[in-house]
Coordinates of C-alpha atoms and ligand atoms in Angstrom, one line a residue:
X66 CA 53.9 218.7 163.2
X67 CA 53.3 217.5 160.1
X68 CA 55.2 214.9 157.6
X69 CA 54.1 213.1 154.6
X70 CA 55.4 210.2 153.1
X71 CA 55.9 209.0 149.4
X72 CA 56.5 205.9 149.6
X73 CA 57.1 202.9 146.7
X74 CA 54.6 200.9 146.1
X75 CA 55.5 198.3 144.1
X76 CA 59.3 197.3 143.4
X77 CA 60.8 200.8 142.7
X78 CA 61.2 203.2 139.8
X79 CA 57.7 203.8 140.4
X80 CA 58.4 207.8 139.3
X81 CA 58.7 208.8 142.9
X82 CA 61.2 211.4 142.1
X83 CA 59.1 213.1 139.6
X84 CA 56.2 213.2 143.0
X85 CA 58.6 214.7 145.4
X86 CA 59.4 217.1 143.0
X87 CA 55.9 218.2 142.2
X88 CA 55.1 218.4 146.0
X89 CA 58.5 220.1 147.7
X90 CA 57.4 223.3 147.1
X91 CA 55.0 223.0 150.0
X92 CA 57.5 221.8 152.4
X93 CA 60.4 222.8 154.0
X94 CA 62.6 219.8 153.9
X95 CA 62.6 216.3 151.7
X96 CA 64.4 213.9 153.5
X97 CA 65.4 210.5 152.2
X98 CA 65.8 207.8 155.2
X99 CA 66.5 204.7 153.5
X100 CA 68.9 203.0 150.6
X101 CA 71.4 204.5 149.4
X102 CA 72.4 205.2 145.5
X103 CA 70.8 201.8 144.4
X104 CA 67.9 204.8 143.9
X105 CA 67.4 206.4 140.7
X106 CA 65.1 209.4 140.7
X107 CA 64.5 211.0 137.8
X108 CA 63.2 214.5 137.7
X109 CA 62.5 217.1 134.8
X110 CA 61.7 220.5 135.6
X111 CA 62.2 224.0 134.2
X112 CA 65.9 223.9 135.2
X113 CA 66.4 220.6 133.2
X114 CA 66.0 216.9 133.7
X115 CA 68.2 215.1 136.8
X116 CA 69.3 211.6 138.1
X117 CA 69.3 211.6 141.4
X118 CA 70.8 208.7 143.4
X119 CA 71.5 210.2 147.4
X120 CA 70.6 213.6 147.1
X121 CA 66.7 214.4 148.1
X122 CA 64.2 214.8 144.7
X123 CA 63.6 218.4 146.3
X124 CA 67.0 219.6 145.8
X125 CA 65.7 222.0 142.7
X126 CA 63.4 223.9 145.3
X127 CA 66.4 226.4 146.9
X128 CA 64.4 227.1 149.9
X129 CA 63.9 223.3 150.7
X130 CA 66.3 221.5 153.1
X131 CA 67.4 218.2 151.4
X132 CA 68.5 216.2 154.4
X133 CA 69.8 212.4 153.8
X134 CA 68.8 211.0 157.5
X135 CA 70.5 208.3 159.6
X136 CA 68.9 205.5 158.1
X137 CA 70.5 205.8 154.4
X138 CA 73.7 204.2 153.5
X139 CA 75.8 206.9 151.8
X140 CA 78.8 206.4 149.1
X141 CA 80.6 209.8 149.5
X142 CA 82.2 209.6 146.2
X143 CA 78.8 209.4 144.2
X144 CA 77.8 212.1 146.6
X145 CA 80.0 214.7 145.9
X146 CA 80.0 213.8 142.0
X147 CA 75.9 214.4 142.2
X148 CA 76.6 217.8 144.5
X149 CA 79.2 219.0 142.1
X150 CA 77.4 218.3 139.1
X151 CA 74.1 220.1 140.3
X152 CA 76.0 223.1 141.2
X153 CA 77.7 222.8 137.9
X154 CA 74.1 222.9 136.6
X155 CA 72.8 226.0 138.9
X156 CA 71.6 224.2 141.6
X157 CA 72.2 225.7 144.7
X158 CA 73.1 222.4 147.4
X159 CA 73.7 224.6 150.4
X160 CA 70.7 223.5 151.9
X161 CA 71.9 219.4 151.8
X162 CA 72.0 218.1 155.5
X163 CA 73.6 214.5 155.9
X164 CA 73.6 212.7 159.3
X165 CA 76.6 211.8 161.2
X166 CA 75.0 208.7 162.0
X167 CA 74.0 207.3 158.7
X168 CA 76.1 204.6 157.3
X169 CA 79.0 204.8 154.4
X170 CA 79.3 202.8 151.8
X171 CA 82.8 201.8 151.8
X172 CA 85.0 200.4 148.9
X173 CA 85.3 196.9 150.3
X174 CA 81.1 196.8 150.2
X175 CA 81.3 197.5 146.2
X176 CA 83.6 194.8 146.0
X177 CA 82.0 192.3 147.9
X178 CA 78.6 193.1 146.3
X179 CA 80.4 192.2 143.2
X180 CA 81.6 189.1 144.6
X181 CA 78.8 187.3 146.3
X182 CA 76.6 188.3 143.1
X183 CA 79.0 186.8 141.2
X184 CA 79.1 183.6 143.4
X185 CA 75.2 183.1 143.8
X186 CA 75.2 182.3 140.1
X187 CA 72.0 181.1 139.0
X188 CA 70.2 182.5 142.0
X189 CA 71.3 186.3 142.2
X190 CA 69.5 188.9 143.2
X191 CA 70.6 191.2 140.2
X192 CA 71.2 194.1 143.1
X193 CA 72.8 197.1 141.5
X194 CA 76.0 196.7 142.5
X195 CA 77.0 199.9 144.6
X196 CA 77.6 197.9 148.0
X197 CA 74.5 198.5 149.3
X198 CA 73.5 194.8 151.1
X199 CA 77.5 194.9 152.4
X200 CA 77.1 198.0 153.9
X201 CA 73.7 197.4 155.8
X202 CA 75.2 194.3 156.9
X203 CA 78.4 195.8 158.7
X204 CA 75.7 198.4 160.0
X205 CA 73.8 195.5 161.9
X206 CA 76.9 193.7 162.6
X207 CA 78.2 197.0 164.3
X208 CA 81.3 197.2 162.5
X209 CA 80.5 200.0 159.8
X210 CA 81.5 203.0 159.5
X211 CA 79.4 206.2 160.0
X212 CA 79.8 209.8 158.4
X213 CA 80.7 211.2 161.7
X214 CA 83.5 208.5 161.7
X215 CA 84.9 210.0 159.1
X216 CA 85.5 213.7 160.6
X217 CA 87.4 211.8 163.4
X218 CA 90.7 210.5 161.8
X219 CA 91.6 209.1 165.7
X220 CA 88.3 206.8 165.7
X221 CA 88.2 206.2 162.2
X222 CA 91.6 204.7 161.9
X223 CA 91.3 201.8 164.3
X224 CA 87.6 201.2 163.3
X225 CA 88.8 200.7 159.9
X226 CA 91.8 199.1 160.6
X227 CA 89.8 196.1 162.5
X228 CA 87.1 195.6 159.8
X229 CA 89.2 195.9 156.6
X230 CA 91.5 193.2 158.6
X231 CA 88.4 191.4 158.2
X232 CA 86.9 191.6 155.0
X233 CA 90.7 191.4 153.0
X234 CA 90.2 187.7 154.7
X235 CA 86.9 187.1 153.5
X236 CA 87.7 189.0 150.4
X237 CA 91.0 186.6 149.4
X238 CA 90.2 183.5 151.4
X239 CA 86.8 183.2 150.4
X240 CA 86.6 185.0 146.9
X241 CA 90.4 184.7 146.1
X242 CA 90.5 188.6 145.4
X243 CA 92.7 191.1 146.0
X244 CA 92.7 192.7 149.2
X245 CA 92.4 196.4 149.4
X246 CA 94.8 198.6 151.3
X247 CA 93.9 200.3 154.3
X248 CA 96.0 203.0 153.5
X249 CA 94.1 204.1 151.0
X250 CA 91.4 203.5 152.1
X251 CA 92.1 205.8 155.0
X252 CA 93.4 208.5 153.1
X253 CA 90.4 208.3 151.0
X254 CA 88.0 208.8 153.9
X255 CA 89.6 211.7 155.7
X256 CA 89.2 213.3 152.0
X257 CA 85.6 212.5 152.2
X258 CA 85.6 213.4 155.7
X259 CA 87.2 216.9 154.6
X260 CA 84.8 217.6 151.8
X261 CA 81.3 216.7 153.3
X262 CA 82.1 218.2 157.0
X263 CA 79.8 221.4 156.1
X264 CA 77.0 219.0 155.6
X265 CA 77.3 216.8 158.4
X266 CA 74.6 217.8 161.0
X267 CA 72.5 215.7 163.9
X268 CA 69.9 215.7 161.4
X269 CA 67.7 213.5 163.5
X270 CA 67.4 217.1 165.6
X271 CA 66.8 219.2 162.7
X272 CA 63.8 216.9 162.0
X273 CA 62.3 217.6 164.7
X274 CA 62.9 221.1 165.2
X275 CA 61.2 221.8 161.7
X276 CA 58.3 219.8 163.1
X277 CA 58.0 221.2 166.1
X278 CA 58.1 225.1 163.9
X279 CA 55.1 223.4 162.5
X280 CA 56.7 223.4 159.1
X281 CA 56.1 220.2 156.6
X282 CA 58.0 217.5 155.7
X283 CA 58.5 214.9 152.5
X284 CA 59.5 211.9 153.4
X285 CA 61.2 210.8 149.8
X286 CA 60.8 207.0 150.0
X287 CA 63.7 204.9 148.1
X288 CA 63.3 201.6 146.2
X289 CA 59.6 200.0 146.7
X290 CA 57.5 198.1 149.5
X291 CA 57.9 194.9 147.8
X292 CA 61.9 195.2 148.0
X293 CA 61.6 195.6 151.3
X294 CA 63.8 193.3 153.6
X295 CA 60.9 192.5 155.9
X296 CA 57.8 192.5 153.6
X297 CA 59.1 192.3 149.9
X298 CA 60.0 188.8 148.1
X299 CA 62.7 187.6 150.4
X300 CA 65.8 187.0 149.4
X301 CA 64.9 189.3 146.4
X302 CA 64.8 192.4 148.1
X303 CA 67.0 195.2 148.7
X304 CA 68.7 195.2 152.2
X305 CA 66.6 198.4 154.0
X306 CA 63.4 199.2 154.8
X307 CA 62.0 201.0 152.5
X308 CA 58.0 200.9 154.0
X309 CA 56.5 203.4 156.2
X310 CA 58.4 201.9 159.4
X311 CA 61.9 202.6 157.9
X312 CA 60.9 206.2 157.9
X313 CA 60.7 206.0 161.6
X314 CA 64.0 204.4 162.3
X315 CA 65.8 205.8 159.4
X316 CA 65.2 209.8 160.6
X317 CA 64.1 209.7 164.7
X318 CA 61.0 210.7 163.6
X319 CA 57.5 209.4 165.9
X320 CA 55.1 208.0 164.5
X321 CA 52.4 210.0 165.4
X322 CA 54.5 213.5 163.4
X323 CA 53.2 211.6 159.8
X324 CA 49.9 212.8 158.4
X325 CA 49.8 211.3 155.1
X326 CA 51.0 208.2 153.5
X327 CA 51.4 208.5 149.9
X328 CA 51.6 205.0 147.6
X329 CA 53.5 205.5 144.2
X330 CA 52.3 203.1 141.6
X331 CA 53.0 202.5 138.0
X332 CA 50.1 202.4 136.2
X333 CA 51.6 199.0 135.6
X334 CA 54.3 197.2 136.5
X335 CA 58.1 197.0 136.7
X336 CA 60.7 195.0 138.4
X337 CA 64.8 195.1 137.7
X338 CA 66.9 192.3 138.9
X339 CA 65.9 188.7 140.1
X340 CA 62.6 187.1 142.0
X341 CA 58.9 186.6 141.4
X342 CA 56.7 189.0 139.1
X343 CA 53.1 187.1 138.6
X344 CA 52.7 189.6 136.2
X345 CA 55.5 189.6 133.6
X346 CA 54.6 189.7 130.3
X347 CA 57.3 188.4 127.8
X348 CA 59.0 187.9 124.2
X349 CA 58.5 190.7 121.4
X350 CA 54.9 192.0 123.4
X351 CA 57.4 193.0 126.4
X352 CA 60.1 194.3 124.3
X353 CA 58.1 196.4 122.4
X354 CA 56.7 197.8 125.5
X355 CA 59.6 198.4 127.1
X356 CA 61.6 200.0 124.3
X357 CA 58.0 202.3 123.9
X358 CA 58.4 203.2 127.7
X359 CA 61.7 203.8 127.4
X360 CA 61.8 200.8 131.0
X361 CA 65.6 201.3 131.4
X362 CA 67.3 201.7 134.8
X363 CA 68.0 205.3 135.9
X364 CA 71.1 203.7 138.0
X365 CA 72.5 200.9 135.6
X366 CA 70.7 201.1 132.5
X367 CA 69.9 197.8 133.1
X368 CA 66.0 196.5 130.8
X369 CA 63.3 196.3 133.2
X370 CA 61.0 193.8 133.1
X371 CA 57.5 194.6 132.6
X372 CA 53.7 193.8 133.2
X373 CA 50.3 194.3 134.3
X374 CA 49.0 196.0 136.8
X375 CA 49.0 194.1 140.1
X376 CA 46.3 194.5 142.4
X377 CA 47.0 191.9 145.5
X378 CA 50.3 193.1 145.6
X379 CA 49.4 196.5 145.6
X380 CA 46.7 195.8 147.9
X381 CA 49.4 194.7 150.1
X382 CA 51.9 197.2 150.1
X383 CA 48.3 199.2 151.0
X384 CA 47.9 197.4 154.2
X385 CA 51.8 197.8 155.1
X386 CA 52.0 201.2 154.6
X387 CA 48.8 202.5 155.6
X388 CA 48.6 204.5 152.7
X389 CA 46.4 207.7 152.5
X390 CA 46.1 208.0 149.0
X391 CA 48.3 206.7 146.1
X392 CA 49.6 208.2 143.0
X393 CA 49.2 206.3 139.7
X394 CA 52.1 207.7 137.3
X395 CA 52.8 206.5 133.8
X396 CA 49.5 206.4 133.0
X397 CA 50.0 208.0 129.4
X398 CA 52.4 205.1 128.5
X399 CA 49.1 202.9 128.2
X400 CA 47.3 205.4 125.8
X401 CA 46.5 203.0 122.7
X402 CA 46.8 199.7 124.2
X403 CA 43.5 198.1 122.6
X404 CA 43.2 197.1 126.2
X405 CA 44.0 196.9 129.7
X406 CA 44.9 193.6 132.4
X407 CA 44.5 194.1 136.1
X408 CA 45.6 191.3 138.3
X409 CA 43.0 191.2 140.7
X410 CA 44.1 187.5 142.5
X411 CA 46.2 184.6 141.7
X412 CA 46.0 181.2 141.8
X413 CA 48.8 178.6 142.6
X414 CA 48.1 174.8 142.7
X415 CA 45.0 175.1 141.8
X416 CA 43.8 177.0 144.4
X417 CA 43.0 180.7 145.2
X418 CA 45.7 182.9 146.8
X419 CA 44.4 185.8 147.8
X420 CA 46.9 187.4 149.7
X421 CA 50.8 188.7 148.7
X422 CA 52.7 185.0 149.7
X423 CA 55.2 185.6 152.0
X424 CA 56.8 182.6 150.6
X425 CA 58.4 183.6 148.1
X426 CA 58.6 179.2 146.3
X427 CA 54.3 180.2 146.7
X428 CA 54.8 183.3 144.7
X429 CA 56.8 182.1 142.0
X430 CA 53.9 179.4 141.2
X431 CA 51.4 181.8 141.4
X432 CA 49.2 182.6 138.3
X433 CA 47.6 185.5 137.8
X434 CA 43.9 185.8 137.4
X435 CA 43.1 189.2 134.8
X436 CA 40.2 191.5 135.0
X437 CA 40.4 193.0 131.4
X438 CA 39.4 196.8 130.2
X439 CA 39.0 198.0 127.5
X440 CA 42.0 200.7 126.4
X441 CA 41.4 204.1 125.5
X442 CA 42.7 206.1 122.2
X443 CA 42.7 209.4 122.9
X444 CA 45.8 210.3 124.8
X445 CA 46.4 211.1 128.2
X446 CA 49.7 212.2 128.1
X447 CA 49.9 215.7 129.7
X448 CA 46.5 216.2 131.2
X449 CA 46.4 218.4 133.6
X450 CA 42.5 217.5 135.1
X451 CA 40.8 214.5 135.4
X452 CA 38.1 216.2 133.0
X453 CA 40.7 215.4 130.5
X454 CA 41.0 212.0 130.7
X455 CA 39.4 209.7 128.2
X456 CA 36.5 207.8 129.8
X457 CA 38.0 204.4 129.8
X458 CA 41.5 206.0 131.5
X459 CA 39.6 206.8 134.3
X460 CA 37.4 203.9 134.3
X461 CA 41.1 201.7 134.8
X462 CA 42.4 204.6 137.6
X463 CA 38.6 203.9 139.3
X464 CA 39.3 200.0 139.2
X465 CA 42.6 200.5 140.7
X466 CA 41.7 202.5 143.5
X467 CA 38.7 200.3 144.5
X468 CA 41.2 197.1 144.1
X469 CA 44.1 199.0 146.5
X470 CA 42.2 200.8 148.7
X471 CA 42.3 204.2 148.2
X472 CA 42.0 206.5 146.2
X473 CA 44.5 208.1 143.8
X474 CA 45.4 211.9 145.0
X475 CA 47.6 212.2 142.3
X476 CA 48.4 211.3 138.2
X477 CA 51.3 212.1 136.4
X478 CA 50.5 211.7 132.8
X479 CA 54.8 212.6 131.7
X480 CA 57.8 212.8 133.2
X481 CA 58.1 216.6 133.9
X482 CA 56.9 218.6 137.1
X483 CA 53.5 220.4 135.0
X484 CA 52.4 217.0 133.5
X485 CA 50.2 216.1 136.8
X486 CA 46.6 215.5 137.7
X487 CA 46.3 216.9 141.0
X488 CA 42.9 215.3 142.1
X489 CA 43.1 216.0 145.9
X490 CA 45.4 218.1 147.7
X491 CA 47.9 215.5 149.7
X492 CA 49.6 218.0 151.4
X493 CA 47.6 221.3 152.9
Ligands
IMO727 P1 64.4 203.4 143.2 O1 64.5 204.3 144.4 C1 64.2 199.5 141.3 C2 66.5 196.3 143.3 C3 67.7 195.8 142.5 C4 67.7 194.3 143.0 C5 67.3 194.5 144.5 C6 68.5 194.5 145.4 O2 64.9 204.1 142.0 O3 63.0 203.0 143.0 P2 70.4 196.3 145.9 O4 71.4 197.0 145.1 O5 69.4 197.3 146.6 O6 71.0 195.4 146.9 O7 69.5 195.4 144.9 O8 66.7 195.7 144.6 N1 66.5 197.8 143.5 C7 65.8 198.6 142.8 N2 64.9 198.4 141.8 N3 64.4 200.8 141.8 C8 65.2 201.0 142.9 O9 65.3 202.2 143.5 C9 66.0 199.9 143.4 N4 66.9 199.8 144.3 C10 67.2 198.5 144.4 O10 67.5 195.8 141.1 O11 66.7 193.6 142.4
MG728 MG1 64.5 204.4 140.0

């Protein structure tokens, strides 16, 4: 009963849309078990390139079950604009399975999003925005509401009634905003309710059926390890779990049904939004990068920062994950860089730090220390074999491995589906 997991390994948009992709075609279902449309997952294909934000990277396979599982917050209005405009596109989303137990993002968790960004000032996270944090938080407080909620008008309505009671206090007394009306709010999610009913299974049991059938499963990992609420840069992560243990609690899968743990890593790195990057290059060196990489947010456009590789972080992500194998993607974006910066430890106060701080005051001093490589000229962009990777490309994936800890099963080398090394088979 086999599932695999891809899984971010460093703080998202690490191209794991483009992985799931490239692998659903031997499974039978991708299912997405944590976040909620904070993810952007970009994927390009014969049928065209897509954004994904809730729906499961596997969608463009029409045999594939895209299920959205228990532990993924879902805004049904961003959910039904994605299903409608991938049908308007030709793609079939009869196969999209969403769990009545996972979480909805309701209008009053936008809002407050907005607001307590708004009033950490200096110190915000930079979250995207879409009520994500708000609607994990009513979730643990158990006061959200669920997707099955919203196919029972009876339930709903009291539920509702007691929380919005709630947050129109916090939202005036606190922010001095408008309330919001319950009313429409109400309306609004027996609509919802109305329009994603065909979807809405026990998806937790259709996980396991598949697995007991012996049929595979993709476990499409949102945001990255180090945004993870537990394990990332606290308070500078995202409010889910988006390491190897979320996929547990976010689906009612066991532990013992995943096979393969699959790291995504940029050949170099990325962050969007606020905390500690040892790695960050800056000024005119990291514009031109990004605007050469084309480092914009898939969900809010928003510049991403960028830098070197880092090793101790992605050792760590390693360790939390147990990961299998990794895929390095991007790697054609480094093709004439005269050459290459690994950060293989850092140093804070003058003395050697040698594992990922889980104080995030220790991470922001930390320095990195650089292995340098020389670049390659010859491009990489669209190999297909390792055989056709210049000798100093591979030389840098080598290093990388050694430094994480295993070895890389994959390379994409461009954004679309046939632009991929496959070096090892990850799923059989
Ligand atoms: P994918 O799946 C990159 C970041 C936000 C912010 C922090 C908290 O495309 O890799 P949130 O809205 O989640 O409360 O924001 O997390 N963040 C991401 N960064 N890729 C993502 O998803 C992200 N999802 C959240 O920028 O720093
Ligand atoms: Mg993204």
């Amino acid at each position: 009963m086999p599932a695999f997991a891809v899984i971010g390994g460093q703080w998202g948009d690490e191209g794991k849309g483009k992985v799931i992709d490239y692998l659903a075609g031997r499974v039978s279902a991708v299912v997405r078990y944590a976040g909620g449309n904070n993810a952007g997952h970009t994927v390009v294909n014969d049928k065209g390139e897509f954004s994904l934000h809730l729906v499961p990277s596997g969608i463009c396979w029409p045999d594939v079950y895209g299920i959205i599982g228990n532990g993924v917050v879902v805004d049904p209005e961003v959910l039904m604009g994605e299903l409608n405009e991938l049908s308007e596109r030709g793609i079939e989303t009869d196969k999209l399975c969403i769990s009545d137990r996972a979480h909805v993002v309701m209008p009053y968790h936008v809002l407050l999003d907005r607001l307590e960004e708004e009033s950490r000032g200096n110190a915000a996270i930079g979250t995207t925005g879409r009520g994500i944090g708000p609607a994990y938080v009513d979730k643990t407080a158990r006061m959200g509401i669920r997707v099955g909620d919203l196919l029972d008008p009876e339930s709903l309505r009291p539920r509702l009634e007691q929380t919005l009671n709630i947050k129109n206090k916090l939202i005036s007394a606190v922010y001095g905003a408008e309330p919001l009306s319950a009313e429409e709010i109400m309306e609004k999610s027996l609509e919802w309710g109305n329009q994603l009913r065909p979807y809405v299974h026990a998806t937790e049991q259709l996980v396991q059926d598949l697995l007991e059938q012996d049929q595979n499963i993709l476990l499409e990992g949102a945001q990255g390890t180090l945004l993870d609420l537990d394990h990332g840069s606290y308070p500078y992560v995202t409010s889910s779990s988006p390491s190897i243990g979320g996929a547990c609690t976010g689906l009612g899968l066991n532990p013992q049904a995943i096979k393969g743990v699959l790291g995504v890593y940029k050949a170099y790195s990325t962050r969007v939004g606020g905390g500690p990057m040892a790695t960050e290059v800056f000024g005119e060196a990291a514009d031109a990068w990004r605007d050469m990489a084309n480092e914009f947010g898939a969900t809010t456009g928003r510049a991403r920062r960028v830098g070197w590789f880092d090793a101790v972080a992605g050792r760590y992500s390693r360790q939390v994950n147990g990961l299998t194998g990794m895929v390095i993607t991007r790697l054609d974006i480094l093709d004439g860089f005269p050459s290459v910066k690994i950060c293989v430890g850092y140093r804070a106060n003058g003395q050697e730090v040698s594992r990922f701080p889980s104080d995030t005051r220790v991470l922001e001093q930390c320095v990195p220390v650089y292995e340098e490589m020389p670049g390659w000229d010859e491009p990489t962009a669209s190999a297909t074999s390792l055989d056709q990777l210049p000798q100093n490309a591979l030389a840098y994936v080598r290093r990388i491995e050694e430094l994480v800890g295993c070895p890389a099963q994959v390379i994409s080398t461009g954004p679309s589906r046939d632009e991929t090394i496959l070096v090892e088979q990850v799923i059989p």
